[in-house]
Tab-separated table of C-alpha atoms in Angstrom:
chain	number	residue	atom	x	y	z
A	1	UNK	CA	-7.255	-5.697	-11.484
A	2	UNK	CA	-4.484	-3.333	-10.561
A	3	UNK	CA	-3.576	-2.136	-7.077
A	4	UNK	CA	-4.274	1.495	-8.098
A	5	UNK	CA	-7.984	0.759	-8.348
A	6	UNK	CA	-8.167	0.194	-4.606
A	7	UNK	CA	-5.988	2.990	-3.252
A	8	UNK	CA	-8.709	5.618	-2.755
A	9	UNK	CA	-11.961	4.605	-1.140
A	10	UNK	CA	-14.774	6.925	-0.163
A	11	UNK	CA	-17.658	5.679	1.927
A	12	UNK	CA	-21.226	5.895	0.669
A	13	UNK	CA	-22.907	4.430	3.767
A	14	UNK	CA	-21.751	4.149	7.386
A	15	UNK	CA	-23.315	3.183	10.701
A	16	UNK	CA	-24.777	6.138	12.619
A	17	UNK	CA	-24.931	5.745	16.416
A	18	UNK	CA	-27.667	8.358	16.738
A	19	UNK	CA	-29.932	6.804	14.074
A	20	UNK	CA	-28.888	3.276	15.114
A	21	UNK	CA	-28.769	2.256	11.450
A	22	UNK	CA	-26.525	2.250	8.421
A	23	UNK	CA	-27.302	5.450	6.546
A	24	UNK	CA	-25.992	7.248	3.462
A	25	UNK	CA	-23.247	9.751	4.224
A	26	UNK	CA	-21.862	12.842	2.573
A	27	UNK	CA	-18.237	13.827	2.664
A	28	UNK	CA	-17.289	17.320	3.829
A	29	UNK	CA	-13.808	18.839	3.644
A	30	UNK	CA	-12.986	19.586	7.259
A	31	UNK	CA	-9.371	20.758	7.313
A	32	UNK	CA	-6.573	21.446	4.815
A	33	UNK	CA	-3.028	21.031	6.142
A	34	UNK	CA	0.278	21.291	4.244
A	35	UNK	CA	0.758	17.508	4.249
A	36	UNK	CA	-2.845	16.210	4.191
A	37	UNK	CA	-6.550	16.978	3.924
A	38	UNK	CA	-9.089	15.735	6.471
A	39	UNK	CA	-12.641	14.920	5.415
A	40	UNK	CA	-15.602	14.345	7.733
A	41	UNK	CA	-18.416	11.922	6.938
A	42	UNK	CA	-21.851	13.223	7.932
A	43	UNK	CA	-25.046	11.185	8.264
A	44	UNK	CA	-27.592	12.405	5.697
A	45	UNK	CA	-30.478	11.604	8.076
A	46	UNK	CA	-29.446	13.503	11.230
A	47	UNK	CA	-26.259	15.381	10.291
A	48	UNK	CA	-24.071	13.677	12.912
A	49	UNK	CA	-20.396	13.053	12.231
A	50	UNK	CA	-19.928	9.316	11.705
A	51	UNK	CA	-16.292	9.125	10.580
A	52	UNK	CA	-13.275	10.798	9.047
A	53	UNK	CA	-10.885	10.186	6.176
A	54	UNK	CA	-7.392	11.608	5.687
A	55	UNK	CA	-5.755	12.071	2.311
A	56	UNK	CA	-2.009	12.674	2.431
A	57	UNK	CA	-0.285	14.975	-0.033
A	58	UNK	CA	1.404	11.952	-1.636
A	59	UNK	CA	-1.898	10.146	-2.179
A	60	UNK	CA	-3.453	13.287	-3.644
A	61	UNK	CA	-0.547	13.810	-6.049
A	62	UNK	CA	-0.731	10.151	-7.140
A	63	UNK	CA	-4.481	10.419	-7.794
A	64	UNK	CA	-4.030	13.597	-9.834
A	65	UNK	CA	-1.156	12.047	-11.830
A	66	UNK	CA	-3.226	8.968	-12.673
A	67	UNK	CA	-6.195	11.141	-13.660
A	68	UNK	CA	-3.942	13.291	-15.856
A	69	UNK	CA	-2.445	10.221	-17.512
A	70	UNK	CA	-5.924	8.864	-18.257
A	71	UNK	CA	-6.974	12.146	-19.868
A	72	UNK	CA	-3.874	12.212	-22.068
A	73	UNK	CA	-4.721	8.752	-23.403
A	74	UNK	CA	-8.124	9.864	-24.745
A	75	UNK	CA	-8.099	10.339	-28.535
A	76	UNK	CA	-8.846	13.913	-29.627
A	77	UNK	CA	-11.739	12.806	-31.815
A	78	UNK	CA	-13.639	11.493	-28.772
A	79	UNK	CA	-13.368	14.906	-27.075
A	80	UNK	CA	-15.340	16.676	-29.825
C-alpha cells in the first residue's frame, strides 16, 4: 500500500457529546480561506458540531493531481 492512500481521511462516525453515542456524521464546508478550507462534522442525529477538518491548499492540489493522473490512465474504450 502506498502512503498516498492514507493522506486524506474523512470521518463517517464520531462521538457526539449531546447524544452520548458514536453517530454517523456529515461533512459541511464551513469556511474557504486562501490557504485552506475548513470543514465541520455534524451529528446526523441531533445536528451538533462534533469536529472539524482542515484541508490545506497543498493537500487539495495533491489530491486533484492524483485524481487527474488516475483519469488519464483510463483507456478510452472503457469511457464509452
